[in-house]
Amino acid sequence: MMMDKALVRRLSACETMGSATTICSDKTGTLTLNQMTIVEAYSGGQKIDPPDSKSQLPPILYSLLIEGIAQNTTGSVFVPEGGGDLEISGSPTEKAILGWAVKLGMNFDAVRSESSIIHVFPFNSEKKKGGVALQLPDSQVHIHWKGAAEIVLASCTEYIDASGNIVPLDQVKVSFFRNAIEDMAANEQQKTQWALPQDDLVLLAIVGIKDPCRPGVRDAVRLCQNAGVKVRMVTGDNPQTAKAIALECGILSSAEDAVEPYVIEGRVFRNYSDAEREKIAEKILADIGLSMGIQGTEVAKESSDIIILDDNFASVVKPEQCPAFCYNLMKRILYLENLELLGTVDTMLGKEPLITNIMWRNLLIQAAYQVSVLLVLNFRGRSLLGLEHETPQRANNVKNTLIFNAFVFCQIFNEFNARKPDEFNVFKGITKNHLFIAIVGITLVLQVIIIEFVGKFTSTVRLNWKQWLISAVIAFISWPLAAVGKLIPVPQTPLHKFFTRIFHRSARSPSKNHSPACSSSLS
């Protein structure tokens, strides 16, 4: 697993991951590249296209915009003395904004020297904005805020138009900028007692920053969904941005799925009652903690069970898929063996080995058939069952339920084979075996109840009559298959004795590389 870029801190998490049904993943740096760039910009009451077109900005607006970007940041722009590419530091968001300003023609050091900072309001994750007060040479004071677009827009009462005039921000322009925010999303500790003004601001610009999805993330998400594992995304972005990224990564299949509770804000979830939270929790929570080794915080790493060393969501699939499949396959085979033993133990105790060669023949034939069918349904079931038109989640639920139903039906039908493992007529004397008939009947009734009425408890969905018929046909094939298998001769010597003889024979044989041992004694 280390070779697959997964560092396991708690070994038992591997088994749980192998049976995982939900994965909750952070967005930035995990599903995305954490390499943000400005892709859209709105300023002067209009869209700037391309976003780094300085000619579309009036001089006063350009001057104020550059001033705010250069001073209201914790990042920096370094120009190498010998030339070459600029080096921009800061958070991914700040690097994107500074890079955009450089393309607009900003001289970072020159702009910083034209004013002095007299007060800073550090960026606050709760208020989602940060500000700075600047002292200009002519004693003017400029206040610059930046943060979440909807938060800053709500604080503005004026904006600078395309002619460089400060004009009232009427409802029409508010709607224009608000629609721009939604469109882009879809594609405190103070040093003094003086507080920065937060109202009656003049809007300078709104920019759209996109953090592209990592290559391979969409395929990894689809692989998880095809395996019946739900993928959930946790992010601090606004719902519109979260929906856009979830759609791009394939976590949401369509815009129609982007509704509660599949898309829900933390504050909304916290306002629900305990009963409502418990109901919704099934759709959004997980049992295993995964953190990212590069971008993840130390707190997250310490509290997680598995650390993904390359910060790539695709690496989550590697440690998850193999244990799940092998573990579930092993349980199915063991269950099959147990049913075979229960069907014949009354006639074998005290006479012959518990599992005779005839039983081994039927067991191996049925196991090979059932495993083959289950493998085909698991990997090709969606197309074979005509579920392509269904949503990925619905298709996986139906496919997995049918696999479970077919498996149980195979065991029920195979109970008849186990009655007479060496005779062709497996129904001989069945009407006299009332206990057997009762067990089969009760099993069938319970299976119908499990599939049709208690699906929430058993994680199954209802099947239509065609899917029930498919399950029965798959199980029915075990009867003629068992009859054909009985034509295969088996040796009289029990298999365990055969292997025991081989073992003893090899143990008695002298080694080819050594001479017979000699001994002598002196008296």
Coordinates of C-alpha atoms in Angstrom, one line a residue:
M1 CA 0.0 0.0 0.0
M2 CA 3.0 2.3 0.5
M3 CA 3.8 1.7 -3.2
D4 CA 0.3 2.8 -4.0
K5 CA 1.0 6.1 -2.1
A6 CA -1.1 5.1 1.0
L7 CA 0.4 5.2 4.5
V8 CA -1.7 3.2 6.9
R9 CA -1.6 4.5 10.4
R10 CA -4.2 2.1 11.8
L11 CA -4.1 -1.4 10.4
S12 CA -7.7 -2.2 11.1
A13 CA -8.7 0.6 8.8
C14 CA -7.7 -1.5 5.9
E15 CA -10.4 -4.0 6.6
T16 CA -13.0 -1.3 7.1
M17 CA -11.8 0.5 3.9
G18 CA -12.3 -2.9 2.2
S19 CA -16.0 -2.7 3.1
A20 CA -16.4 1.0 2.7
T21 CA -19.6 2.4 1.3
T22 CA -18.9 6.1 1.5
I23 CA -15.8 8.3 1.1
C24 CA -15.7 11.9 2.2
S25 CA -13.0 13.9 0.5
D26 CA -11.7 17.4 0.8
K27 CA -11.8 19.4 -2.4
T28 CA -8.8 21.7 -2.7
G29 CA -5.6 19.8 -3.5
T30 CA -7.4 16.4 -3.4
L31 CA -10.0 16.5 -6.0
T32 CA -8.4 19.5 -7.6
L33 CA -4.9 20.5 -8.5
N34 CA -4.7 23.5 -6.0
Q35 CA -3.4 25.6 -8.9
M36 CA -5.8 28.4 -9.1
T37 CA -6.0 30.9 -12.0
I38 CA -8.3 33.8 -12.9
V39 CA -10.6 32.7 -15.7
E40 CA -13.3 35.5 -15.6
A41 CA -13.4 39.1 -14.4
Y42 CA -16.1 41.7 -14.0
S43 CA -15.2 45.3 -13.4
G44 CA -16.5 48.7 -14.5
G45 CA -20.0 47.3 -14.6
Q46 CA -19.1 44.9 -17.4
K47 CA -17.4 41.6 -18.1
I48 CA -13.7 42.0 -18.9
D49 CA -12.9 39.7 -21.8
P50 CA -10.2 38.5 -21.8
P51 CA -9.8 38.9 -18.1
D52 CA -6.3 40.4 -18.3
S53 CA -7.3 43.2 -20.8
K54 CA -6.1 46.4 -19.2
S55 CA -7.6 48.6 -22.0
Q56 CA -11.1 47.9 -20.8
L57 CA -10.4 49.5 -17.4
P58 CA -10.6 53.3 -16.9
P59 CA -7.4 54.7 -15.3
I60 CA -8.9 55.5 -11.9
L61 CA -10.4 52.0 -11.6
Y62 CA -7.1 50.4 -12.7
S63 CA -5.1 52.4 -10.2
L64 CA -7.4 51.5 -7.3
L65 CA -7.6 47.9 -8.3
I66 CA -3.8 47.4 -8.6
E67 CA -3.4 49.3 -5.3
G68 CA -5.8 47.0 -3.5
I69 CA -4.3 43.8 -4.9
A70 CA -0.7 44.8 -4.1
Q71 CA -1.4 46.0 -0.5
N72 CA -4.2 43.8 0.7
T73 CA -2.2 40.5 0.4
T74 CA 0.2 38.4 2.4
G75 CA 1.8 37.2 -0.8
S76 CA 4.6 38.8 -2.8
V77 CA 6.0 39.1 -6.3
F78 CA 9.8 38.6 -6.8
V79 CA 11.6 39.7 -9.9
P80 CA 14.9 37.8 -10.5
E81 CA 17.8 40.1 -11.1
G82 CA 19.1 38.2 -14.1
G83 CA 15.6 38.1 -15.7
G84 CA 13.4 35.1 -16.1
D85 CA 10.0 34.2 -14.8
L86 CA 8.5 36.0 -11.9
E87 CA 8.2 34.1 -8.6
I88 CA 4.8 34.6 -6.9
S89 CA 4.3 33.5 -3.3
G90 CA 1.2 33.2 -1.1
S91 CA -1.8 31.1 -0.8
P92 CA -3.2 29.6 -4.0
T93 CA -5.9 32.2 -4.1
E94 CA -3.5 35.1 -3.6
K95 CA -1.1 33.7 -6.2
A96 CA -3.9 33.6 -8.7
I97 CA -5.0 37.3 -8.0
L98 CA -1.3 38.5 -8.0
G99 CA -0.7 36.7 -11.2
W100 CA -3.7 38.3 -12.8
A101 CA -2.6 41.7 -11.6
V102 CA 0.9 41.2 -13.1
K103 CA -0.7 40.3 -16.5
L104 CA -2.6 43.6 -16.2
G105 CA 0.7 45.4 -15.8
M106 CA 1.2 45.7 -12.1
N107 CA 4.7 46.6 -10.8
F108 CA 4.3 45.1 -7.3
D109 CA 7.2 46.8 -5.6
A110 CA 6.4 50.2 -7.1
V111 CA 2.7 50.1 -6.1
R112 CA 3.7 48.9 -2.5
S113 CA 6.0 52.0 -2.1
E114 CA 3.3 54.5 -3.1
S115 CA 1.3 54.0 0.2
S116 CA 1.8 52.8 3.7
I117 CA -0.3 50.3 5.6
I118 CA -1.8 51.8 8.8
H119 CA -4.1 49.0 9.8
V120 CA -4.8 45.4 8.8
F121 CA -7.8 43.3 9.3
P122 CA -6.5 39.7 8.8
F123 CA -8.6 37.4 6.6
N124 CA -11.3 35.8 8.8
S125 CA -12.7 32.4 7.7
E126 CA -15.9 33.1 9.6
K127 CA -16.5 36.5 7.9
K128 CA -14.8 35.3 4.7
K129 CA -13.0 38.6 4.1
G130 CA -10.0 40.5 5.0
G131 CA -9.1 44.3 4.7
V132 CA -6.4 46.9 4.9
A133 CA -6.2 50.7 5.5
L134 CA -3.7 52.6 3.5
Q135 CA -2.2 56.1 4.1
L136 CA -1.5 57.9 0.8
P137 CA 1.1 60.8 0.4
D138 CA -1.7 63.4 0.2
S139 CA -3.1 62.1 3.6
Q140 CA -6.0 60.3 2.0
V141 CA -6.9 57.0 3.5
H142 CA -8.0 54.1 1.2
I143 CA -9.8 51.1 2.7
H144 CA -9.5 47.9 0.6
W145 CA -11.5 44.7 1.3
K146 CA -11.4 41.4 -0.5
G147 CA -13.1 38.0 0.2
A148 CA -16.0 35.9 -0.8
A149 CA -17.7 37.7 -3.7
E150 CA -21.2 37.6 -2.3
I151 CA -20.0 39.0 1.1
V152 CA -18.1 41.9 -0.5
L153 CA -20.9 42.7 -2.9
A154 CA -23.4 43.0 0.0
S155 CA -21.2 45.7 1.6
C156 CA -21.0 47.9 -1.5
T157 CA -23.3 50.8 -2.3
E158 CA -21.4 52.2 -5.3
Y159 CA -19.2 51.1 -8.1
I160 CA -16.9 52.7 -10.7
D161 CA -18.4 52.5 -14.2
A162 CA -16.6 52.1 -17.5
S163 CA -16.0 55.9 -17.7
G164 CA -14.3 56.0 -14.3
N165 CA -17.2 57.7 -12.5
I166 CA -18.4 56.5 -9.1
V167 CA -22.1 55.8 -9.5
P168 CA -24.8 54.3 -7.2
L169 CA -25.0 50.5 -7.2
D170 CA -28.6 50.1 -8.1
Q171 CA -30.6 46.9 -8.0
V172 CA -30.0 46.2 -11.7
K173 CA -26.3 46.3 -11.3
V174 CA -26.5 44.3 -8.0
S175 CA -28.4 41.6 -10.0
F176 CA -25.8 41.8 -12.7
F177 CA -22.9 41.2 -10.3
R178 CA -24.8 38.6 -8.3
N179 CA -25.6 36.7 -11.5
A180 CA -22.0 36.9 -12.5
I181 CA -21.0 35.4 -9.2
E182 CA -23.4 32.5 -9.6
D183 CA -22.4 32.0 -13.2
M184 CA -18.7 31.8 -12.4
A185 CA -19.3 29.5 -9.5
A186 CA -21.3 27.1 -11.8
N187 CA -18.7 26.8 -14.6
E188 CA -9.8 38.5 14.5
Q189 CA -7.7 39.9 16.1
Q190 CA -7.4 43.6 15.8
K191 CA -4.2 45.6 16.5
T192 CA -6.0 48.7 17.8
Q193 CA -9.5 49.7 18.9
W194 CA -10.2 51.4 15.6
A195 CA -12.2 49.2 13.2
L196 CA -12.1 49.3 9.4
P197 CA -15.3 50.6 7.8
Q198 CA -17.2 47.8 6.2
D199 CA -20.2 49.5 4.6
D200 CA -20.8 52.0 1.8
L201 CA -17.9 50.6 -0.1
V202 CA -17.1 51.1 -3.8
L203 CA -17.0 47.9 -5.9
L204 CA -13.8 47.6 -7.9
A205 CA -13.9 44.1 -9.4
I206 CA -15.2 40.6 -9.1
V207 CA -13.0 37.8 -10.4
G208 CA -13.7 34.1 -10.9
I209 CA -10.9 31.7 -9.8
K210 CA -11.0 28.1 -11.0
D211 CA -9.0 25.3 -9.5
P212 CA -9.1 22.5 -12.1
C213 CA -9.9 18.9 -11.3
R214 CA -6.9 16.6 -11.0
P215 CA -6.3 14.3 -14.0
G216 CA -7.8 10.9 -13.3
V217 CA -10.2 12.1 -10.5
R218 CA -13.3 11.7 -12.6
D219 CA -12.3 8.1 -13.5
A220 CA -11.5 7.3 -9.9
V221 CA -14.9 8.6 -8.7
R222 CA -16.6 6.6 -11.4
L223 CA -14.7 3.5 -10.3
C224 CA -15.8 4.0 -6.7
Q225 CA -19.4 4.5 -7.8
N226 CA -19.4 1.4 -10.0
A227 CA -18.2 -0.5 -6.9
G228 CA -21.1 0.8 -4.9
V229 CA -18.9 3.3 -2.9
K230 CA -20.5 6.7 -2.6
V231 CA -18.2 9.7 -2.9
R232 CA -18.9 12.9 -0.9
M233 CA -17.0 16.2 -1.1
V234 CA -16.3 18.5 1.9
T235 CA -15.4 22.1 1.2
G236 CA -15.6 25.6 2.5
D237 CA -16.7 27.1 -0.8
N238 CA -20.1 28.5 -1.5
P239 CA -22.8 25.9 -2.7
Q240 CA -22.6 27.1 -6.3
T241 CA -18.9 26.5 -6.5
A242 CA -19.2 23.2 -4.7
K243 CA -21.9 22.0 -7.1
A244 CA -19.7 23.0 -10.1
I245 CA -16.7 21.1 -8.9
A246 CA -18.8 18.1 -7.9
L247 CA -20.3 18.0 -11.4
E248 CA -16.9 18.3 -13.0
C249 CA -15.4 15.5 -10.9
G250 CA -18.5 13.2 -11.4
I251 CA -19.5 13.2 -7.8
L252 CA -22.9 14.6 -8.9
S253 CA -24.2 13.1 -12.2
S254 CA -26.5 16.0 -13.1
A255 CA -27.6 19.4 -11.8
E256 CA -30.9 17.7 -10.7
D257 CA -28.9 15.8 -8.1
A258 CA -27.5 19.1 -6.6
V259 CA -30.2 19.4 -4.0
E260 CA -30.5 18.7 -0.2
P261 CA -29.4 16.6 1.4
Y262 CA -26.8 15.7 -1.2
V263 CA -25.7 19.3 -1.2
I264 CA -25.9 20.9 2.2
E265 CA -24.2 23.6 4.1
G266 CA -22.8 23.1 7.6
R267 CA -24.9 25.8 9.2
V268 CA -28.1 24.2 7.7
F269 CA -27.1 20.7 9.0
R270 CA -26.4 22.1 12.5
N271 CA -29.9 23.6 12.7
Y272 CA -31.6 20.3 12.1
S273 CA -32.9 18.2 15.0
D274 CA -31.0 15.1 16.1
A275 CA -33.5 12.9 14.3
E276 CA -33.2 14.8 11.1
R277 CA -29.4 14.8 11.4
E278 CA -29.4 11.0 11.9
K279 CA -31.5 10.6 8.8
I280 CA -29.3 12.8 6.7
A281 CA -26.0 11.5 8.1
E282 CA -26.4 8.2 6.1
K283 CA -26.0 10.3 2.9
I284 CA -23.0 12.5 3.9
L285 CA -20.8 10.9 6.7
A286 CA -18.0 8.2 6.7
D287 CA -16.2 5.9 9.3
I288 CA -12.6 6.1 8.1
G289 CA -10.5 9.3 8.1
L290 CA -8.2 10.0 5.2
S291 CA -5.9 12.9 5.0
M292 CA -3.6 14.3 2.4
G293 CA 0.2 14.0 3.1
I294 CA 1.2 17.2 1.2
Q295 CA -1.6 19.8 1.5
G296 CA -3.2 18.3 4.6
T297 CA -2.8 19.9 8.0
E298 CA -0.9 18.3 10.8
V299 CA -4.2 18.0 12.8
A300 CA -5.9 16.1 10.0
K301 CA -2.9 13.8 9.6
E302 CA -2.8 13.0 13.3
S303 CA -6.5 12.2 13.5
S304 CA -6.7 10.2 10.2
D305 CA -6.4 6.5 9.7
I306 CA -4.8 6.5 6.3
I307 CA -2.6 9.2 4.7
I308 CA -2.6 9.6 0.9
L309 CA 1.0 10.5 0.3
D310 CA 0.5 12.1 -3.2
D311 CA -2.6 14.1 -2.3
N312 CA -4.4 12.5 -5.2
F313 CA -7.9 11.2 -4.9
A314 CA -7.2 8.4 -7.4
S315 CA -4.8 6.9 -4.9
V316 CA -7.8 6.3 -2.6
V317 CA -9.2 3.7 -5.0
K318 CA -6.1 1.5 -4.9
P319 CA -6.1 0.6 -1.2
E320 CA -9.9 0.4 -1.2
Q321 CA -10.9 -1.8 -4.1
C322 CA -8.8 -5.0 -3.6
P323 CA -9.7 -5.8 0.1
A324 CA -13.3 -5.2 -0.5
F325 CA -13.6 -7.5 -3.4
C326 CA -11.5 -10.3 -2.0
Y327 CA -13.1 -10.1 1.4
N328 CA -16.6 -10.3 0.1
L329 CA -15.8 -13.0 -2.4
M330 CA -14.2 -15.1 0.4
K331 CA -17.3 -14.7 2.6
R332 CA -19.5 -15.9 -0.3
I333 CA -17.4 -19.0 -0.9
L334 CA -17.3 -19.9 2.8
Y335 CA -21.0 -19.4 3.0
L336 CA -21.5 -21.8 0.1
E337 CA -19.3 -24.4 1.8
N338 CA -21.3 -24.1 5.0
L339 CA -24.5 -24.7 3.2
E340 CA -23.1 -27.8 1.5
L341 CA -22.0 -29.2 4.8
L342 CA -25.3 -28.6 6.5
G343 CA -27.1 -30.4 3.8
T344 CA -25.2 -33.7 4.2
V345 CA -23.8 -33.8 7.7
D346 CA -26.6 -36.1 9.1
T347 CA -25.7 -39.0 6.7
M348 CA -21.9 -38.7 7.0
L349 CA -21.0 -38.5 10.7
G350 CA -19.2 -41.6 12.0
K351 CA -19.0 -43.3 8.7
E352 CA -17.1 -41.4 6.1
P353 CA -15.1 -38.1 5.9
L354 CA -17.2 -35.1 6.5
I355 CA -16.7 -34.0 2.9
T356 CA -16.5 -36.9 0.4
N357 CA -15.1 -36.8 -3.1
I358 CA -18.6 -36.6 -4.5
M359 CA -19.4 -33.6 -2.3
W360 CA -16.1 -32.0 -3.3
R361 CA -17.2 -32.5 -7.0
N362 CA -20.5 -30.7 -6.5
L363 CA -19.0 -28.0 -4.2
L364 CA -16.3 -27.1 -6.7
I365 CA -18.7 -27.1 -9.7
Q366 CA -21.2 -24.9 -8.0
A367 CA -18.6 -22.6 -6.5
A368 CA -16.9 -22.1 -9.9
Y369 CA -20.3 -21.4 -11.5
Q370 CA -21.5 -19.0 -8.8
V371 CA -18.2 -17.1 -8.6
S372 CA -18.2 -16.8 -12.4
V373 CA -21.7 -15.4 -12.5
L374 CA -21.1 -13.0 -9.6
L375 CA -17.9 -11.7 -11.3
V376 CA -19.7 -11.1 -14.5
L377 CA -22.6 -9.3 -12.8
N378 CA -20.2 -7.3 -10.6
F379 CA -18.2 -5.9 -13.5
R380 CA -20.7 -6.0 -16.4
G381 CA -24.0 -6.0 -14.7
R382 CA -24.9 -2.4 -15.4
S383 CA -24.9 -3.1 -19.2
L384 CA -26.2 -6.7 -19.1
L385 CA -29.1 -5.6 -16.9
G386 CA -30.0 -2.6 -19.1
L387 CA -29.3 0.0 -16.4
E388 CA -27.4 2.5 -18.5
H389 CA -30.3 5.0 -18.4
E390 CA -30.3 4.9 -14.6
T391 CA -28.2 7.3 -12.4
P392 CA -24.9 5.7 -11.3
Q393 CA -26.1 5.4 -7.7
R394 CA -29.4 3.8 -8.7
A395 CA -27.7 1.4 -11.2
N396 CA -25.2 0.3 -8.6
N397 CA -27.9 -0.3 -6.0
V398 CA -30.0 -2.4 -8.3
K399 CA -26.9 -4.3 -9.6
N400 CA -25.7 -5.1 -6.1
T401 CA -29.2 -6.1 -4.9
L402 CA -29.6 -8.5 -7.8
I403 CA -26.1 -10.0 -7.1
F404 CA -27.2 -10.6 -3.5
N405 CA -30.6 -12.0 -4.5
A406 CA -29.1 -14.3 -7.1
F407 CA -26.5 -15.6 -4.6
V408 CA -29.1 -16.4 -2.0
F409 CA -31.3 -18.1 -4.7
C410 CA -28.3 -20.2 -5.8
Q411 CA -27.9 -21.4 -2.2
I412 CA -31.6 -22.3 -2.0
F413 CA -31.5 -24.2 -5.3
N414 CA -28.3 -25.9 -4.4
E415 CA -29.8 -27.2 -1.2
F416 CA -31.7 -29.6 -3.4
N417 CA -28.5 -30.8 -5.0
A418 CA -26.9 -31.3 -1.6
R419 CA -29.8 -33.7 -0.6
K420 CA -28.7 -36.3 -3.2
P421 CA -25.1 -35.5 -4.2
D422 CA -24.7 -38.8 -6.0
E423 CA -28.2 -39.3 -7.5
F424 CA -29.7 -37.6 -10.5
N425 CA -33.2 -37.3 -9.0
V426 CA -32.6 -34.8 -6.2
F427 CA -36.4 -34.5 -5.5
K428 CA -36.8 -38.1 -4.5
G429 CA -38.6 -38.3 -1.2
I430 CA -38.8 -34.6 -0.8
T431 CA -42.5 -34.5 0.1
K432 CA -41.8 -36.6 3.2
N433 CA -39.1 -34.2 4.4
H434 CA -41.3 -31.5 6.0
L435 CA -38.5 -29.8 7.8
F436 CA -36.5 -29.3 4.6
I437 CA -39.6 -27.8 2.8
A438 CA -40.2 -25.5 5.8
I439 CA -36.7 -24.3 5.8
V440 CA -36.7 -23.6 2.1
G441 CA -40.1 -21.8 2.3
I442 CA -39.1 -19.7 5.3
T443 CA -35.8 -18.7 3.5
L444 CA -37.7 -17.6 0.4
V445 CA -40.2 -15.6 2.4
L446 CA -37.4 -13.9 4.4
Q447 CA -35.6 -13.1 1.2
V448 CA -38.7 -11.4 -0.3
I449 CA -39.1 -9.4 2.9
I450 CA -35.5 -8.3 2.9
I451 CA -35.5 -7.1 -0.7
E452 CA -39.0 -5.6 -0.9
F453 CA -39.7 -4.2 2.6
V454 CA -36.6 -3.7 4.7
G455 CA -34.2 -2.3 2.1
K456 CA -33.1 0.6 4.2
F457 CA -31.9 -1.7 6.9
T458 CA -30.2 -4.2 4.6
S459 CA -28.9 -1.6 2.0
T460 CA -30.9 -3.1 -0.8
V461 CA -33.5 -1.8 -3.2
R462 CA -36.7 -3.2 -4.6
L463 CA -36.4 -5.4 -7.8
N464 CA -38.9 -5.6 -10.6
W465 CA -40.4 -8.9 -11.8
K466 CA -37.8 -9.2 -14.6
Q467 CA -35.0 -8.9 -12.1
W468 CA -36.6 -11.5 -9.8
L469 CA -36.9 -13.8 -12.8
I470 CA -33.2 -13.3 -13.7
S471 CA -32.2 -14.2 -10.2
A472 CA -34.3 -17.4 -10.4
V473 CA -32.9 -18.4 -13.8
I474 CA -29.4 -18.0 -12.6
A475 CA -30.1 -20.2 -9.6
F476 CA -32.1 -22.7 -11.7
I477 CA -29.0 -23.4 -13.9
S478 CA -27.4 -25.0 -10.9
W479 CA -29.7 -28.0 -11.2
P480 CA -28.8 -29.1 -14.7
L481 CA -25.2 -28.2 -14.0
A482 CA -25.1 -30.5 -11.0
A483 CA -26.7 -33.3 -13.1
V484 CA -24.0 -32.9 -15.7
G485 CA -21.3 -32.9 -13.0
K486 CA -22.5 -36.2 -11.7
L487 CA -21.3 -37.8 -15.0
I488 CA -17.7 -36.9 -14.0
P489 CA -16.1 -39.9 -12.2
V490 CA -14.4 -39.4 -8.9
P491 CA -11.7 -41.6 -7.2
Q492 CA -12.7 -43.9 -4.4
T493 CA -9.8 -42.8 -2.2
P494 CA -10.8 -39.7 -0.2
L495 CA -8.8 -36.7 -1.2
H496 CA -7.4 -36.1 2.2
K497 CA -5.9 -39.6 2.2
F498 CA -4.5 -39.1 -1.3
F499 CA -2.7 -35.9 -0.2
T500 CA -1.6 -37.6 3.1
R501 CA 0.1 -40.4 1.1
I502 CA 1.9 -38.0 -1.1
F503 CA 3.2 -36.1 2.0
H504 CA 4.4 -39.2 3.8
R505 CA 6.0 -40.6 0.6
S506 CA 8.0 -37.4 0.1
A507 CA 9.0 -37.3 3.8
R508 CA 10.4 -40.9 3.6
S509 CA 12.3 -40.3 0.3
P510 CA 16.0 -39.5 0.9
S511 CA 17.4 -36.3 -0.4
K512 CA 19.1 -36.6 -3.8
N513 CA 21.9 -34.3 -2.7
H514 CA 23.0 -36.3 0.4
S515 CA 24.4 -39.8 1.0
P516 CA 22.7 -42.2 3.4
A517 CA 23.8 -41.5 7.0
C518 CA 26.3 -43.8 8.7
S519 CA 27.0 -44.2 12.4
S520 CA 29.4 -46.1 14.5
S521 CA 30.0 -46.6 18.1
L522 CA 33.0 -47.4 20.3
S523 CA 32.8 -49.5 23.3

